[in-house]
PDB file of C-alpha atoms in Angstrom:
ATOM      1  CA  UNK A   1       9.691  14.392   9.455  1.00 40.00           C
ATOM      2  CA  UNK A   2       6.274  15.087   8.594  1.00 49.00           C
ATOM      3  CA  UNK A   3       5.205  16.213   4.999  1.00 49.00           C
ATOM      4  CA  UNK A   4       2.570  18.385   4.301  1.00 55.00           C
ATOM      5  CA  UNK A   5       2.014  18.547   0.443  1.00 47.00           C
ATOM      6  CA  UNK A   6       0.992  22.223  -0.650  1.00 42.00           C
ATOM      7  CA  UNK A   7       3.586  23.849   1.726  1.00 43.00           C
ATOM      8  CA  UNK A   8       7.151  24.952   0.841  1.00 37.00           C
ATOM      9  CA  UNK A   9      10.091  23.549   2.520  1.00 44.00           C
ATOM     10  CA  UNK A  10      13.526  25.439   2.387  1.00 43.00           C
ATOM     11  CA  UNK A  11      16.149  23.537   1.020  1.00 44.00           C
ATOM     12  CA  UNK A  12      18.916  22.225   3.462  1.00 47.00           C
ATOM     13  CA  UNK A  13      22.374  23.816   3.574  1.00 50.00           C
ATOM     14  CA  UNK A  14      25.496  23.531   5.286  1.00 52.00           C
ATOM     15  CA  UNK A  15      26.546  20.038   6.728  1.00 52.00           C
ATOM     16  CA  UNK A  16      22.857  18.844   6.800  1.00 48.00           C
ATOM     17  CA  UNK A  17      22.502  19.080   2.655  1.00 46.00           C
ATOM     18  CA  UNK A  18      24.380  15.847   2.153  1.00 50.00           C
ATOM     19  CA  UNK A  19      22.220  13.840   4.539  1.00 50.00           C
ATOM     20  CA  UNK A  20      19.016  15.225   3.190  1.00 47.00           C
ATOM     21  CA  UNK A  21      20.108  14.839  -0.168  1.00 43.00           C
ATOM     22  CA  UNK A  22      20.602  10.951   0.528  1.00 50.00           C
ATOM     23  CA  UNK A  23      17.545  10.703   2.420  1.00 51.00           C
ATOM     24  CA  UNK A  24      15.567  12.342  -0.387  1.00 51.00           C
ATOM     25  CA  UNK A  25      16.899   9.431  -2.724  1.00 55.00           C
ATOM     26  CA  UNK A  26      16.017   6.681  -0.382  1.00 67.00           C
ATOM     27  CA  UNK A  27      13.091   4.561  -0.989  1.00 77.00           C
ATOM     28  CA  UNK A  28      10.759   3.372   1.518  1.00 87.00           C
ATOM     29  CA  UNK A  29      11.704  -0.123   2.888  1.00 91.00           C
ATOM     30  CA  UNK A  30       9.699  -3.122   4.232  1.00 94.00           C
ATOM     31  CA  UNK A  31       9.573  -3.269   8.135  1.00 95.00           C
ATOM     32  CA  UNK A  32      10.421   0.585   8.511  1.00 96.00           C
ATOM     33  CA  UNK A  33       8.004   3.256  10.147  1.00 97.00           C
ATOM     34  CA  UNK A  34       5.638   4.856   7.457  1.00 97.00           C
ATOM     35  CA  UNK A  35       6.737   8.567   7.128  1.00 95.00           C
ATOM     36  CA  UNK A  36       4.302  10.569   8.911  1.00 95.00           C
ATOM     37  CA  UNK A  37       2.182  12.759   6.419  1.00 95.00           C
ATOM     38  CA  UNK A  38      -0.696  15.349   6.499  1.00 95.00           C
ATOM     39  CA  UNK A  39      -2.649  15.994   3.502  1.00 96.00           C
ATOM     40  CA  UNK A  40      -5.769  17.770   1.822  1.00 96.00           C
ATOM     41  CA  UNK A  41      -7.991  15.065   0.512  1.00 98.00           C
ATOM     42  CA  UNK A  42     -11.607  14.931  -1.048  1.00 98.00           C
ATOM     43  CA  UNK A  43     -12.756  14.021   2.273  1.00 97.00           C
ATOM     44  CA  UNK A  44     -10.989  16.601   4.408  1.00 97.00           C
ATOM     45  CA  UNK A  45      -7.680  16.540   6.034  1.00 97.00           C
ATOM     46  CA  UNK A  46      -5.998  13.221   6.722  1.00 97.00           C
ATOM     47  CA  UNK A  47      -2.747  12.418   8.601  1.00 97.00           C
ATOM     48  CA  UNK A  48      -0.960   9.034   9.196  1.00 97.00           C
ATOM     49  CA  UNK A  49      -1.916   9.166  12.796  1.00 97.00           C
ATOM     50  CA  UNK A  50      -5.509   9.176  11.817  1.00 98.00           C
ATOM     51  CA  UNK A  51      -5.136   5.751  10.736  1.00 98.00           C
ATOM     52  CA  UNK A  52      -3.354   4.296  13.888  1.00 97.00           C
ATOM     53  CA  UNK A  53      -4.730   1.159  14.993  1.00 97.00           C
ATOM     54  CA  UNK A  54      -6.195   0.096  11.576  1.00 98.00           C
ATOM     55  CA  UNK A  55      -4.585  -1.061   8.253  1.00 98.00           C
ATOM     56  CA  UNK A  56      -4.147   1.696   5.567  1.00 98.00           C
ATOM     57  CA  UNK A  57      -3.514   0.824   1.816  1.00 98.00           C
ATOM     58  CA  UNK A  58      -1.868   4.113   0.586  1.00 97.00           C
ATOM     59  CA  UNK A  59      -1.650   4.152  -3.331  1.00 96.00           C
ATOM     60  CA  UNK A  60      -0.267   6.753  -5.781  1.00 94.00           C
ATOM     61  CA  UNK A  61      -1.843   7.250  -9.463  1.00 93.00           C
ATOM     62  CA  UNK A  62      -0.065   8.962 -12.286  1.00 90.00           C
ATOM     63  CA  UNK A  63      -2.810  11.476 -13.192  1.00 92.00           C
ATOM     64  CA  UNK A  64      -6.763  12.199 -12.813  1.00 94.00           C
ATOM     65  CA  UNK A  65      -8.734  11.705 -16.064  1.00 96.00           C
ATOM     66  CA  UNK A  66      -6.639   8.730 -17.393  1.00 95.00           C
ATOM     67  CA  UNK A  67      -8.049   5.599 -18.649  1.00 96.00           C
ATOM     68  CA  UNK A  68      -5.844   3.173 -16.515  1.00 96.00           C
ATOM     69  CA  UNK A  69      -6.183   5.411 -13.472  1.00 96.00           C
ATOM     70  CA  UNK A  70      -9.812   5.598 -13.952  1.00 97.00           C
ATOM     71  CA  UNK A  71     -10.067   1.558 -14.172  1.00 97.00           C
ATOM     72  CA  UNK A  72      -8.143   1.225 -11.055  1.00 97.00           C
ATOM     73  CA  UNK A  73     -10.156   3.658  -8.974  1.00 98.00           C
ATOM     74  CA  UNK A  74     -13.447   2.167 -10.158  1.00 98.00           C
ATOM     75  CA  UNK A  75     -11.901  -1.303  -9.147  1.00 98.00           C
ATOM     76  CA  UNK A  76     -10.755   0.089  -5.665  1.00 98.00           C
ATOM     77  CA  UNK A  77     -14.183   1.641  -5.283  1.00 98.00           C
ATOM     78  CA  UNK A  78     -16.074  -1.823  -5.893  1.00 98.00           C
ATOM     79  CA  UNK A  79     -13.815  -3.454  -3.644  1.00 98.00           C
ATOM     80  CA  UNK A  80     -14.029  -0.966  -0.764  1.00 98.00           C
ATOM     81  CA  UNK A  81     -16.275  -2.867   1.349  1.00 98.00           C
ATOM     82  CA  UNK A  82     -13.734  -5.821   1.110  1.00 98.00           C
ATOM     83  CA  UNK A  83     -10.901  -3.763   2.421  1.00 98.00           C
ATOM     84  CA  UNK A  84     -13.135  -2.528   5.330  1.00 98.00           C
ATOM     85  CA  UNK A  85     -13.960  -5.943   6.216  1.00 98.00           C
ATOM     86  CA  UNK A  86     -10.399  -6.681   6.916  1.00 98.00           C
ATOM     87  CA  UNK A  87     -10.049  -3.566   8.864  1.00 98.00           C
ATOM     88  CA  UNK A  88      -8.274  -1.518   6.055  1.00 98.00           C
ATOM     89  CA  UNK A  89      -8.716   1.831   4.730  1.00 98.00           C
ATOM     90  CA  UNK A  90      -7.808   3.224   1.202  1.00 98.00           C
ATOM     91  CA  UNK A  91      -6.085   6.433   0.678  1.00 98.00           C
ATOM     92  CA  UNK A  92      -5.334   7.551  -3.034  1.00 97.00           C
ATOM     93  CA  UNK A  93      -2.441  10.033  -4.112  1.00 96.00           C
ATOM     94  CA  UNK A  94      -1.429  12.136  -6.985  1.00 91.00           C
ATOM     95  CA  UNK A  95       0.269  15.296  -7.860  1.00 90.00           C
ATOM     96  CA  UNK A  96      -2.907  16.703  -9.248  1.00 92.00           C
ATOM     97  CA  UNK A  97      -4.688  19.264  -7.314  1.00 95.00           C
ATOM     98  CA  UNK A  98      -7.737  19.058  -5.090  1.00 96.00           C
ATOM     99  CA  UNK A  99     -10.019  20.663  -7.436  1.00 97.00           C
ATOM    100  CA  UNK A 100      -8.929  18.081 -10.109  1.00 97.00           C
ATOM    101  CA  UNK A 101      -9.659  15.204  -8.010  1.00 97.00           C
ATOM    102  CA  UNK A 102     -13.076  16.566  -7.153  1.00 98.00           C
ATOM    103  CA  UNK A 103     -13.747  17.000 -10.784  1.00 98.00           C
ATOM    104  CA  UNK A 104     -12.512  13.580 -11.466  1.00 97.00           C
ATOM    105  CA  UNK A 105     -14.657  11.618  -9.133  1.00 98.00           C
ATOM    106  CA  UNK A 106     -17.722  13.522 -10.177  1.00 98.00           C
ATOM    107  CA  UNK A 107     -16.973  12.644 -13.578  1.00 98.00           C
ATOM    108  CA  UNK A 108     -16.537   8.729 -12.684  1.00 98.00           C
ATOM    109  CA  UNK A 109     -19.673   8.766 -10.855  1.00 98.00           C
ATOM    110  CA  UNK A 110     -21.523  10.566 -13.961  1.00 98.00           C
ATOM    111  CA  UNK A 111     -19.618   8.336 -16.789  1.00 97.00           C
ATOM    112  CA  UNK A 112     -19.402   5.104 -15.041  1.00 98.00           C
ATOM    113  CA  UNK A 113     -22.331   5.061 -12.040  1.00 98.00           C
ATOM    114  CA  UNK A 114     -19.437   4.526  -9.478  1.00 98.00           C
ATOM    115  CA  UNK A 115     -19.013   6.915  -6.380  1.00 98.00           C
ATOM    116  CA  UNK A 116     -15.432   6.781  -5.015  1.00 98.00           C
ATOM    117  CA  UNK A 117     -15.845   6.117  -1.300  1.00 98.00           C
ATOM    118  CA  UNK A 118     -12.445   6.773  -0.057  1.00 98.00           C
ATOM    119  CA  UNK A 119     -10.371   9.953   0.073  1.00 98.00           C
ATOM    120  CA  UNK A 120      -8.141  11.068  -2.575  1.00 98.00           C
ATOM    121  CA  UNK A 121      -5.129  13.219  -1.623  1.00 97.00           C
ATOM    122  CA  UNK A 122      -3.539  16.330  -3.346  1.00 96.00           C
ATOM    123  CA  UNK A 123       0.292  16.436  -3.343  1.00 93.00           C
ATOM    124  CA  UNK A 124       1.203  19.600  -5.604  1.00 91.00           C
ATOM    125  CA  UNK A 125       4.527  19.947  -3.917  1.00 89.00           C
ATOM    126  CA  UNK A 126       5.484  16.453  -4.605  1.00 88.00           C
ATOM    127  CA  UNK A 127       6.753  16.391  -1.058  1.00 89.00           C
ATOM    128  CA  UNK A 128       5.064  13.099  -0.175  1.00 90.00           C
ATOM    129  CA  UNK A 129       5.465  11.428  -3.392  1.00 87.00           C
ATOM    130  CA  UNK A 130       9.212  12.003  -3.378  1.00 87.00           C
ATOM    131  CA  UNK A 131       9.428  10.859   0.495  1.00 89.00           C
ATOM    132  CA  UNK A 132       7.437   7.466  -0.676  1.00 90.00           C
ATOM    133  CA  UNK A 133       9.492   6.941  -3.723  1.00 85.00           C
ATOM    134  CA  UNK A 134       6.449   7.503  -5.846  1.00 84.00           C
ATOM    135  CA  UNK A 135       8.690   9.744  -8.301  1.00 77.00           C
ATOM    136  CA  UNK A 136      11.570   8.018  -9.049  1.00 61.00           C
ATOM    137  CA  UNK A 137      14.921  10.188  -9.206  1.00 59.00           C
ATOM    138  CA  UNK A 138      15.993   9.124 -12.582  1.00 56.00           C
ATOM    139  CA  UNK A 139      12.515   9.794 -14.464  1.00 55.00           C
ATOM    140  CA  UNK A 140      11.889  12.962 -16.213  1.00 50.00           C
ATOM    141  CA  UNK A 141       8.170  13.087 -15.561  1.00 55.00           C
ATOM    142  CA  UNK A 142       6.589  14.192 -12.582  1.00 55.00           C
ATOM    143  CA  UNK A 143       3.976  11.885 -12.643  1.00 61.00           C
ATOM    144  CA  UNK A 144       3.728   9.512  -9.839  1.00 66.00           C
ATOM    145  CA  UNK A 145       4.161   5.732 -10.575  1.00 74.00           C
ATOM    146  CA  UNK A 146       1.663   3.312  -9.268  1.00 85.00           C
ATOM    147  CA  UNK A 147       2.961   2.925  -5.843  1.00 92.00           C
ATOM    148  CA  UNK A 148       1.112   0.749  -3.268  1.00 96.00           C
ATOM    149  CA  UNK A 149       1.976   0.681   0.376  1.00 97.00           C
ATOM    150  CA  UNK A 150       0.069  -1.667   2.996  1.00 98.00           C
ATOM    151  CA  UNK A 151       0.887  -0.060   6.427  1.00 98.00           C
ATOM    152  CA  UNK A 152      -0.126  -2.077   9.485  1.00 98.00           C
ATOM    153  CA  UNK A 153      -1.916  -0.592  12.657  1.00 98.00           C
ATOM    154  CA  UNK A 154       1.312   0.096  14.431  1.00 97.00           C
ATOM    155  CA  UNK A 155       2.238   2.230  11.382  1.00 98.00           C
ATOM    156  CA  UNK A 156       4.890  -0.082   9.761  1.00 98.00           C
ATOM    157  CA  UNK A 157       5.327  -0.873   6.272  1.00 98.00           C
ATOM    158  CA  UNK A 158       4.526  -4.156   5.459  1.00 98.00           C
ATOM    159  CA  UNK A 159       4.088  -4.343   1.667  1.00 97.00           C
ATOM    160  CA  UNK A 160       5.207  -2.218  -0.958  1.00 96.00           C
ATOM    161  CA  UNK A 161       4.950  -2.478  -4.924  1.00 94.00           C
ATOM    162  CA  UNK A 162       5.626  -0.179  -7.825  1.00 91.00           C
ATOM    163  CA  UNK A 163       3.768  -0.532 -11.116  1.00 90.00           C
ATOM    164  CA  UNK A 164       4.828   1.609 -14.219  1.00 86.00           C
ATOM    165  CA  UNK A 165       2.259   4.022 -15.529  1.00 85.00           C
ATOM    166  CA  UNK A 166       0.893   1.893 -18.438  1.00 89.00           C
ATOM    167  CA  UNK A 167       0.052  -1.114 -16.181  1.00 92.00           C
ATOM    168  CA  UNK A 168      -2.873  -1.188 -13.985  1.00 95.00           C
ATOM    169  CA  UNK A 169      -2.788  -2.993 -10.601  1.00 95.00           C
ATOM    170  CA  UNK A 170      -4.524  -6.146  -9.390  1.00 97.00           C
ATOM    171  CA  UNK A 171      -6.942  -5.133  -6.813  1.00 97.00           C
ATOM    172  CA  UNK A 172      -7.527  -8.925  -6.044  1.00 97.00           C
ATOM    173  CA  UNK A 173      -3.757  -9.359  -5.393  1.00 97.00           C
ATOM    174  CA  UNK A 174      -3.571  -6.437  -3.067  1.00 98.00           C
ATOM    175  CA  UNK A 175      -6.680  -7.968  -0.942  1.00 98.00           C
ATOM    176  CA  UNK A 176      -4.886 -11.227  -1.211  1.00 98.00           C
ATOM    177  CA  UNK A 177      -1.850  -9.801   0.244  1.00 98.00           C
ATOM    178  CA  UNK A 178      -3.611  -7.973   2.925  1.00 98.00           C
ATOM    179  CA  UNK A 179      -5.191 -11.072   4.260  1.00 98.00           C
ATOM    180  CA  UNK A 180      -1.888 -12.932   3.817  1.00 97.00           C
ATOM    181  CA  UNK A 181      -0.143 -10.717   6.255  1.00 98.00           C
ATOM    182  CA  UNK A 182      -3.065 -10.826   8.856  1.00 97.00           C
ATOM    183  CA  UNK A 183      -2.716 -14.678   8.482  1.00 95.00           C
ATOM    184  CA  UNK A 184       0.984 -14.328   9.172  1.00 95.00           C
ATOM    185  CA  UNK A 185       0.281 -11.939  12.123  1.00 96.00           C
ATOM    186  CA  UNK A 186      -2.330 -14.443  13.661  1.00 93.00           C
ATOM    187  CA  UNK A 187      -0.629 -17.788  13.281  1.00 91.00           C
ATOM    188  CA  UNK A 188       3.080 -17.401  13.028  1.00 91.00           C
ATOM    189  CA  UNK A 189       3.100 -18.974   9.678  1.00 93.00           C
ATOM    190  CA  UNK A 190       3.901 -18.174   6.182  1.00 94.00           C
ATOM    191  CA  UNK A 191       1.799 -17.964   3.489  1.00 96.00           C
ATOM    192  CA  UNK A 192       2.555 -20.265   0.113  1.00 95.00           C
ATOM    193  CA  UNK A 193       2.400 -19.269  -3.586  1.00 95.00           C
ATOM    194  CA  UNK A 194      -1.017 -18.270  -4.714  1.00 95.00           C
ATOM    195  CA  UNK A 195      -2.357 -18.713  -1.084  1.00 96.00           C
ATOM    196  CA  UNK A 196      -6.096 -17.578  -0.496  1.00 95.00           C
ATOM    197  CA  UNK A 197      -7.980 -17.303   2.849  1.00 94.00           C
ATOM    198  CA  UNK A 198      -8.805 -20.542   4.281  1.00 91.00           C
ATOM    199  CA  UNK A 199      -6.153 -22.552   2.588  1.00 94.00           C
ATOM    200  CA  UNK A 200      -3.318 -24.172   4.557  1.00 93.00           C
ATOM    201  CA  UNK A 201      -0.034 -21.778   5.417  1.00 94.00           C
ATOM    202  CA  UNK A 202       3.234 -23.194   6.009  1.00 95.00           C
ATOM    203  CA  UNK A 203       5.418 -23.170   9.014  1.00 92.00           C
ATOM    204  CA  UNK A 204       8.985 -21.741   9.256  1.00 91.00           C
ATOM    205  CA  UNK A 205      11.941 -24.116   8.365  1.00 91.00           C
ATOM    206  CA  UNK A 206      13.203 -26.133  11.160  1.00 91.00           C
ATOM    207  CA  UNK A 207      15.975 -25.059  13.222  1.00 93.00           C
ATOM    208  CA  UNK A 208      17.512 -28.254  14.528  1.00 95.00           C
ATOM    209  CA  UNK A 209      18.359 -31.544  13.161  1.00 94.00           C
ATOM    210  CA  UNK A 210      15.682 -33.268  15.639  1.00 94.00           C
ATOM    211  CA  UNK A 211      13.089 -30.746  14.627  1.00 92.00           C
ATOM    212  CA  UNK A 212      13.772 -31.515  10.985  1.00 91.00           C
ATOM    213  CA  UNK A 213      13.535 -35.196  11.570  1.00 91.00           C
ATOM    214  CA  UNK A 214      10.252 -34.726  13.390  1.00 91.00           C
ATOM    215  CA  UNK A 215       8.526 -33.049  10.567  1.00 90.00           C
ATOM    216  CA  UNK A 216       9.287 -35.867   8.049  1.00 87.00           C
ATOM    217  CA  UNK A 217       8.766 -38.389  10.516  1.00 89.00           C
ATOM    218  CA  UNK A 218       5.167 -36.820  11.080  1.00 88.00           C
ATOM    219  CA  UNK A 219       4.362 -36.892   7.348  1.00 88.00           C
ATOM    220  CA  UNK A 220       5.444 -33.839   5.859  1.00 89.00           C
ATOM    221  CA  UNK A 221       6.180 -33.874   2.191  1.00 91.00           C
ATOM    222  CA  UNK A 222       9.751 -32.696   3.015  1.00 92.00           C
ATOM    223  CA  UNK A 223      11.405 -31.929   6.251  1.00 91.00           C
ATOM    224  CA  UNK A 224      11.732 -28.104   5.316  1.00 92.00           C
ATOM    225  CA  UNK A 225       8.109 -28.159   4.245  1.00 93.00           C
ATOM    226  CA  UNK A 226       5.056 -28.321   6.797  1.00 92.00           C
ATOM    227  CA  UNK A 227       1.619 -27.187   6.034  1.00 92.00           C
ATOM    228  CA  UNK A 228      -0.807 -26.426   8.754  1.00 89.00           C
ATOM    229  CA  UNK A 229      -4.383 -25.289   8.600  1.00 82.00           C
ATOM    230  CA  UNK A 230      -5.071 -21.451   8.147  1.00 63.00           C
ATOM    231  CA  UNK A 231      -6.869 -19.365  10.730  1.00 63.00           C
ATOM    232  CA  UNK A 232      -8.723 -17.173   8.266  1.00 53.00           C
ATOM    233  CA  UNK A 233     -11.784 -18.291   6.365  1.00 48.00           C
TER     234      UNK A 233
END
């Protein structure tokens, strides 16, 4: 289903209602296709299909003209070129109107000297926010949580994270995670805790007794832990 925020959708009835209700409560999952969308943004219409072949960081924020969200957008703007260097586009979203977004980005540039170089989508109907779990069913507020979704060039959700409204995200961690996913795709290895580009990755654990013995004999610190040189610098 493609969600087009700003349009009305009739509630399901009859036999379709229970399945639709269950789908509405279901959160996105890692490894699943991202839900298609088409939205109005501060830079024109955008759809999921527009990002095919590139990485996309889709992220929601609770509200325009708020301090934590402003700090995040300034941080994303300053890191924009670094995301682009990794083949990743940025797309922000909240349930505020397009006109509120336009006023906010102008205010950020006037007050902080930072231009927002990526689009911000409106979602007045909250259709996309609900589909992506940005508004949690048990929350009395209609403000979106700080949801972050890394979607790969094939349209698959590869990372998702939710932060509470009071806690700003780490843009550095999102960049690190993006680079780590690309490292794993390129090498087939995994990245250990606090990994940074250029550091060693680790091979998947051995699947046979002989492979475990070979790794230990080859100098691995443990039969299940085999570092290897990274591919990204």
